CSV table of C-alpha atoms in Angstrom, one decimal:
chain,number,residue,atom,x,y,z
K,1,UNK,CA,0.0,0.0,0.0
K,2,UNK,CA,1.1,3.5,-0.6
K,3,UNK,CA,1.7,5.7,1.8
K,4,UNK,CA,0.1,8.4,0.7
K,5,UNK,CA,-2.7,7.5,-2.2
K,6,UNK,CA,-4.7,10.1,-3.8
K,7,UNK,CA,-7.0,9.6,-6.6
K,8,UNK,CA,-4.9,11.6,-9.7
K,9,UNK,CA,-8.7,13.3,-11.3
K,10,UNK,CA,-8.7,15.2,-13.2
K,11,UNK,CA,-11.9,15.8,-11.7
K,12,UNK,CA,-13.6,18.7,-14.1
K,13,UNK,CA,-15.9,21.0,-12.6
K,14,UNK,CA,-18.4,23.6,-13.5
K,15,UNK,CA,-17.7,27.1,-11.9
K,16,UNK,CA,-19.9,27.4,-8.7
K,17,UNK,CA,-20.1,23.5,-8.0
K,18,UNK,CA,-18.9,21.6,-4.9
K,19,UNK,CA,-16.0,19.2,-5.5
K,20,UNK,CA,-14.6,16.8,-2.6
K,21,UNK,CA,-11.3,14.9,-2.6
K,22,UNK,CA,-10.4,12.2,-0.4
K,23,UNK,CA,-6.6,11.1,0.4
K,24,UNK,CA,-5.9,7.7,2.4
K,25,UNK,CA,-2.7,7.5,4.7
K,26,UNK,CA,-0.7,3.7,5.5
K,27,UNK,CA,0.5,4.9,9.0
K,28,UNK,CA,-1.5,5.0,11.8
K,29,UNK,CA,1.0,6.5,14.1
K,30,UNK,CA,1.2,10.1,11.6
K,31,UNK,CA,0.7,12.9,13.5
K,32,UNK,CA,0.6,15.7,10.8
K,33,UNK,CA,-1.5,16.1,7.9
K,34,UNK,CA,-1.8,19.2,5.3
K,35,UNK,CA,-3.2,19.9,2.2
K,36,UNK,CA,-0.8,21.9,-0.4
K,37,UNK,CA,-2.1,23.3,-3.3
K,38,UNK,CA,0.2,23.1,-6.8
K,39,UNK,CA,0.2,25.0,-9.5
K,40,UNK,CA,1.6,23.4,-12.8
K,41,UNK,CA,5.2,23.9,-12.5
K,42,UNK,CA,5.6,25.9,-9.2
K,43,UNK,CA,5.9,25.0,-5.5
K,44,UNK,CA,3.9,23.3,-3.3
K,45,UNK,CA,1.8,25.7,-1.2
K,46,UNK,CA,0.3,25.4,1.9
K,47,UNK,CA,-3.6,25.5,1.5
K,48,UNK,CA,-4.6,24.2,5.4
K,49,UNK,CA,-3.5,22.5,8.0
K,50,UNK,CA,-6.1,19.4,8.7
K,51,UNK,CA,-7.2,19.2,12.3
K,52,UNK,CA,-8.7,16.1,14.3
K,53,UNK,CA,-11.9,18.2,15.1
K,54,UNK,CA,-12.2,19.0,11.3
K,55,UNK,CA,-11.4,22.7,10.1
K,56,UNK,CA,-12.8,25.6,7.7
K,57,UNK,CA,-11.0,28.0,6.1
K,58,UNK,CA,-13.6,29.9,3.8
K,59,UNK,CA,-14.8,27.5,0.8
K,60,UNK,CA,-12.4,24.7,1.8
K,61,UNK,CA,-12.9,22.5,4.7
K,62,UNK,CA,-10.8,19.2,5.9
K,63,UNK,CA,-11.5,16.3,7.6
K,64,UNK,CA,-9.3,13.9,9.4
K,65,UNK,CA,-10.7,10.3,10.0
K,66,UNK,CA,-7.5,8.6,12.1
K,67,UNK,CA,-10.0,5.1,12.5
K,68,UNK,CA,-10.0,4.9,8.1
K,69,UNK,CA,-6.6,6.8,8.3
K,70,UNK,CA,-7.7,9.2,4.9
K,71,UNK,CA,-8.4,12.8,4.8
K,72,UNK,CA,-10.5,14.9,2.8
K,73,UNK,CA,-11.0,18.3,1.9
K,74,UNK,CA,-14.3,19.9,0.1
K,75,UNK,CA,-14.2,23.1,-2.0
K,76,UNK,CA,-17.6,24.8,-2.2
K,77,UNK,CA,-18.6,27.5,-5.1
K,78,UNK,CA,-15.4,26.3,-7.1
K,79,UNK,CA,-13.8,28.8,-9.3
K,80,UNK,CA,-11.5,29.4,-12.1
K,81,UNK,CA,-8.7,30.3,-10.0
K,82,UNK,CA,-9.3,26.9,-8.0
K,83,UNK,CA,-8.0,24.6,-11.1
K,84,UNK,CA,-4.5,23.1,-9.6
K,85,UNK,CA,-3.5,20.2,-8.2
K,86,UNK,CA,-4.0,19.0,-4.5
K,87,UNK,CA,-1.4,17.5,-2.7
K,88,UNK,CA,-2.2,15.3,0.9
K,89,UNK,CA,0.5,15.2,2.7
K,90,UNK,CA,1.1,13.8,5.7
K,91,UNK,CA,4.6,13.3,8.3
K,92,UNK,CA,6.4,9.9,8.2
K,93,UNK,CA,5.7,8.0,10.8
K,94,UNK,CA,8.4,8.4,13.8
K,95,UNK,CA,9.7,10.9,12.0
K,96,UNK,CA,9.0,14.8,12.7
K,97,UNK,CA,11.0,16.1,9.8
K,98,UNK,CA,9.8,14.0,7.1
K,99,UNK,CA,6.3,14.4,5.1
K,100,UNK,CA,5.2,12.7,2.8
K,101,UNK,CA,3.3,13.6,-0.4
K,102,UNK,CA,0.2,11.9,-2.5
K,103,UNK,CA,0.9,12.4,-6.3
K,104,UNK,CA,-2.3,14.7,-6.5
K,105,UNK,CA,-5.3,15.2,-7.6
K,106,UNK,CA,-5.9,17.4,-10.6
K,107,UNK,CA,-9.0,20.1,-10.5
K,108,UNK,CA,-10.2,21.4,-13.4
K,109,UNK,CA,-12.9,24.3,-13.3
K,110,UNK,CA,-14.4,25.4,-16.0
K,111,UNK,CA,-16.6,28.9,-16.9
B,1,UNK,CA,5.1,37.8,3.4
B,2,UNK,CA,8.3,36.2,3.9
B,3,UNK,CA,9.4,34.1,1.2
B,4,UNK,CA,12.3,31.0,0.7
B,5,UNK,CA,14.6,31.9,-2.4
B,6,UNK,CA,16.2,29.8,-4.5
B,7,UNK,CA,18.9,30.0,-7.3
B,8,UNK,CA,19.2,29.4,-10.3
B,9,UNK,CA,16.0,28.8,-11.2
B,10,UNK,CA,17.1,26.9,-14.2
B,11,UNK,CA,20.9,24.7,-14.8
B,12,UNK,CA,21.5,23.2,-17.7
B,13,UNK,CA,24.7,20.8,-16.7
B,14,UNK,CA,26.3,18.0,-18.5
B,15,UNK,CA,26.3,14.3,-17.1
B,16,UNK,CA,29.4,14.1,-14.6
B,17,UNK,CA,29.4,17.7,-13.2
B,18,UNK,CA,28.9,19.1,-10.0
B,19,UNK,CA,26.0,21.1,-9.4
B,20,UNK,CA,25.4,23.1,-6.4
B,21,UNK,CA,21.7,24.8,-5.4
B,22,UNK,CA,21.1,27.6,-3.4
B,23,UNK,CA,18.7,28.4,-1.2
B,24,UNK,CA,17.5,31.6,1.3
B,25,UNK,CA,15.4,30.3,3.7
B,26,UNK,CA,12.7,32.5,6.0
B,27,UNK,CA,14.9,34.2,8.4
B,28,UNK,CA,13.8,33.1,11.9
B,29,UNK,CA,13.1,29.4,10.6
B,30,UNK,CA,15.0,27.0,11.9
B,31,UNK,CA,14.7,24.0,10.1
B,32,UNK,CA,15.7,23.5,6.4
B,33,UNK,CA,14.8,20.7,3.5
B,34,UNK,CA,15.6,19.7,0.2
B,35,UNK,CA,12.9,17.9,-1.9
B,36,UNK,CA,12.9,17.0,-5.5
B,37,UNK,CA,10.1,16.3,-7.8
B,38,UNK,CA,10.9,14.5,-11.0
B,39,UNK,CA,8.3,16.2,-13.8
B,40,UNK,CA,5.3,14.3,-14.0
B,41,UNK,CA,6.0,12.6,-10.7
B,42,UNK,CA,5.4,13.0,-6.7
B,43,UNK,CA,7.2,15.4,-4.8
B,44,UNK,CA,10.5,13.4,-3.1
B,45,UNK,CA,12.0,13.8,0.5
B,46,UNK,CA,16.1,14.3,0.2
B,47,UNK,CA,17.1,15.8,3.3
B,48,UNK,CA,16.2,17.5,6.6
B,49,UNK,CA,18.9,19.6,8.3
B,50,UNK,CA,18.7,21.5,12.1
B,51,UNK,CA,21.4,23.0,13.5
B,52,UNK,CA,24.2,22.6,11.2
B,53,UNK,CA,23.8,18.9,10.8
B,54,UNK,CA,21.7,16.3,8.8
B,55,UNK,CA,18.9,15.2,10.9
B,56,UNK,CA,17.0,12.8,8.4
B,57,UNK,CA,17.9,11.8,4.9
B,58,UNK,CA,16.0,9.6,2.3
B,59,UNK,CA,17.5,6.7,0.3
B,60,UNK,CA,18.0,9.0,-2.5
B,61,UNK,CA,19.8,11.0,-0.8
B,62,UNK,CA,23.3,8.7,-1.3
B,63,UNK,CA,27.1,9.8,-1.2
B,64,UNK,CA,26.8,12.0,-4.2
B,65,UNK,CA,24.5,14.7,-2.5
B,66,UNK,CA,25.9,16.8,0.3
B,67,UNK,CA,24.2,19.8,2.0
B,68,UNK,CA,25.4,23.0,3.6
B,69,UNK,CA,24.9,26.0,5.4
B,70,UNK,CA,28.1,28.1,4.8
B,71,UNK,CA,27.1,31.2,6.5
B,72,UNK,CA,24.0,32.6,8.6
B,73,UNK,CA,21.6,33.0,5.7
B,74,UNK,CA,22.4,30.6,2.6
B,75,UNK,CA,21.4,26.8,2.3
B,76,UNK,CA,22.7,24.8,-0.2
B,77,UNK,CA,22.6,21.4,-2.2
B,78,UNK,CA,25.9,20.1,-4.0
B,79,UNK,CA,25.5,17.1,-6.5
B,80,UNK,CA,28.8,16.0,-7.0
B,81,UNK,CA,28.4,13.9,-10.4
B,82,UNK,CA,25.4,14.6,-11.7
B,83,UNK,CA,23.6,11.7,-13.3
B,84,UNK,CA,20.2,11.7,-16.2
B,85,UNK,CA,18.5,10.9,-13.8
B,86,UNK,CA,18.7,13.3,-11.4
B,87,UNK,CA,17.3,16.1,-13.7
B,88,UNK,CA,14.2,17.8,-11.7
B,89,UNK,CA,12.8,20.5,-9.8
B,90,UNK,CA,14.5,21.0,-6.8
B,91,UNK,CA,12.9,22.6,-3.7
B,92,UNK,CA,14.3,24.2,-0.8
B,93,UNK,CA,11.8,24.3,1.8
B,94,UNK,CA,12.2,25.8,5.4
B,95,UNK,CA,9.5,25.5,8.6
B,96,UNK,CA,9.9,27.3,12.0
B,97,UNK,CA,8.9,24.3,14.1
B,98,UNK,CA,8.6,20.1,14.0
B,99,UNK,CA,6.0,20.4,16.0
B,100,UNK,CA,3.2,17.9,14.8
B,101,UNK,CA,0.7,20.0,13.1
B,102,UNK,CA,3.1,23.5,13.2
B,103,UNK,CA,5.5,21.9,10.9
B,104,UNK,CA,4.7,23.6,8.0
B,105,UNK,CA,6.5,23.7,5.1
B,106,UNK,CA,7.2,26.9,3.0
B,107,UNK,CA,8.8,26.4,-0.2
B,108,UNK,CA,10.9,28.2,-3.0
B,109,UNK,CA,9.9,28.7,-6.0
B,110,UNK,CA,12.2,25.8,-7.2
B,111,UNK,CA,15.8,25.2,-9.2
B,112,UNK,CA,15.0,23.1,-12.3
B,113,UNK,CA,17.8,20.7,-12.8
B,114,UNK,CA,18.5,19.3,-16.5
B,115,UNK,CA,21.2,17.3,-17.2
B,116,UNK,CA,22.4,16.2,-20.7
C-alpha cells in the first residue's frame, strides 16, 4: 500500500459547483496532515492544515478520520482560480522532519 | 510575506558535473529541506537539516548529495556527479517548528535541474 494515495482526477468541474477529494494515509502512528495546493510547474503551497476536530477556512474545509486513516478536503462555489492540483500530505511516521506527499489530484474548473 | 529563495531557477549541466543549489530560507526558521520532484512525478523527500547537521535523509539522498549551510543565511545542495537521472525541480523548503501540526512547510519557488 502506498503511503500516501490520492485519486490523480482530473476531476472537471463547472464554476460554482462543490467538489470533494479524499486522500488515504498507510500509517497509523502520523501525526501531521496538510493539504498543499500546486500550480503546474511551481511549489507546493500550503492550503490548510487538517485538524482532528475538522477545520474551515472559507470555501475549503478538511477532515481527518485517524479510524479509516484518509483525509478529505471539500471546496464549495469552485472557481477558475481553483484549477490546480491537490497535494495530501502527511509526516512519516516516527519521523518529525519528514512528510510525505500523494501524487495529487488534478482540479479542473471550468466557466 | 516572507518568502524561501532559491537560485538558479534553471541549470542546464552535462552528465558528470557538480551542481550546487542555493537556497534563502525564512529568516527566523529554523529548520531547512531539500525535496525534488521528478516532472510528472510526486514530490520526493532528500534531506532535513537543524542545527548545522543532517537530521534525516532519504535513500536517494546517497554519497553523491551533500548539504550545507556556509554562513547565517544561505542553504545549499551540491551534486557531485550529476547523473540523467537526477534532472528535476529542486525545492528548498524551510519550517519554524517540528512540532506535529506546526511543521509547516514553505517552499521556493524551485531550481529546475537538466542534465544532458
Amino acid at each position: 500500500r502506498k503511503e500516501v494515495e490520492q485519486d490523480p482526477g482530473p476531476f472537471n468541474v463547472p464554476e460554482g459547483a462543490t467538489v470533494a477529494f479524499n486522500c488515504t494515509y498507510s500509517n497509523s502512528a502520523s501525526q501531521s496532515f496538510f493539504w498543499y495546493r500546486q500550480d503546474c510547474r511551481k511549489e507546493p503551497k500550503l492550503l490548510m492544515s487538517v485538524y482532528s476536530s475538522g477545520n474551515e477556512d472559507g470555501r475549503f474545509t478538511a477532515q481527518l478520520n485517524r479510524a479509516s486513516q484518509y483525509i478529505s478536503l471539500l471546496i464549495r462555489d469552485s472557481k477558475l482560480s481553483d484549477s490546480a492540483t491537490y497535494l495530501c500530505v502527511v509526516n512519516k511516521q516516527d519521523s518529525s522532519y519528514k512528510l510525505i506527499f500523494g501524487s495529487g489530484t488534478r482540479l479542473l474548473v471550468r466557466p | 510575506e516572507p518568502e524561501v529563495t532559491q537560485t538558479p531557477s534553471h541549470q542546464v549541466t552535462q552528465m558528470g558535473q557538480e551542481v550546487i543549489l542555493r537556497c534563502v530560507p525564512i529568516s527566523n526558521h529554523l529548520y531547512f529541506y531539500w525535496y525534488r520532484q521528478i516532472l510528472g512525478q510526486k514530490v520526493e523527500f532528500l534531506v532535513s537539516f537543524y542545527n548545522n547537521e543532517i537530521s534525516e535523509k532519504s535513500e536517494i539522498f546517497d554519497d553523491q548529495f551533500s548539504v550545507e549551510r556556509p554562513d547565517g543565511s544561505n542553504f545549499t545542495l551540491k551534486i557531485r556527479s550529476t547523473k540523467l537521472e537526477d534532472s528535476a525541480m529542486y525545492f528548498c523548503a524551510s519550517s519554524e517548528s517540528i512540532l506535529s501540526g506546526a511543521n509547516v512547510l514553505t517552499f521556493g519557488a524551485g531550481s529546475r535541474l537538466t542534465v544532458l
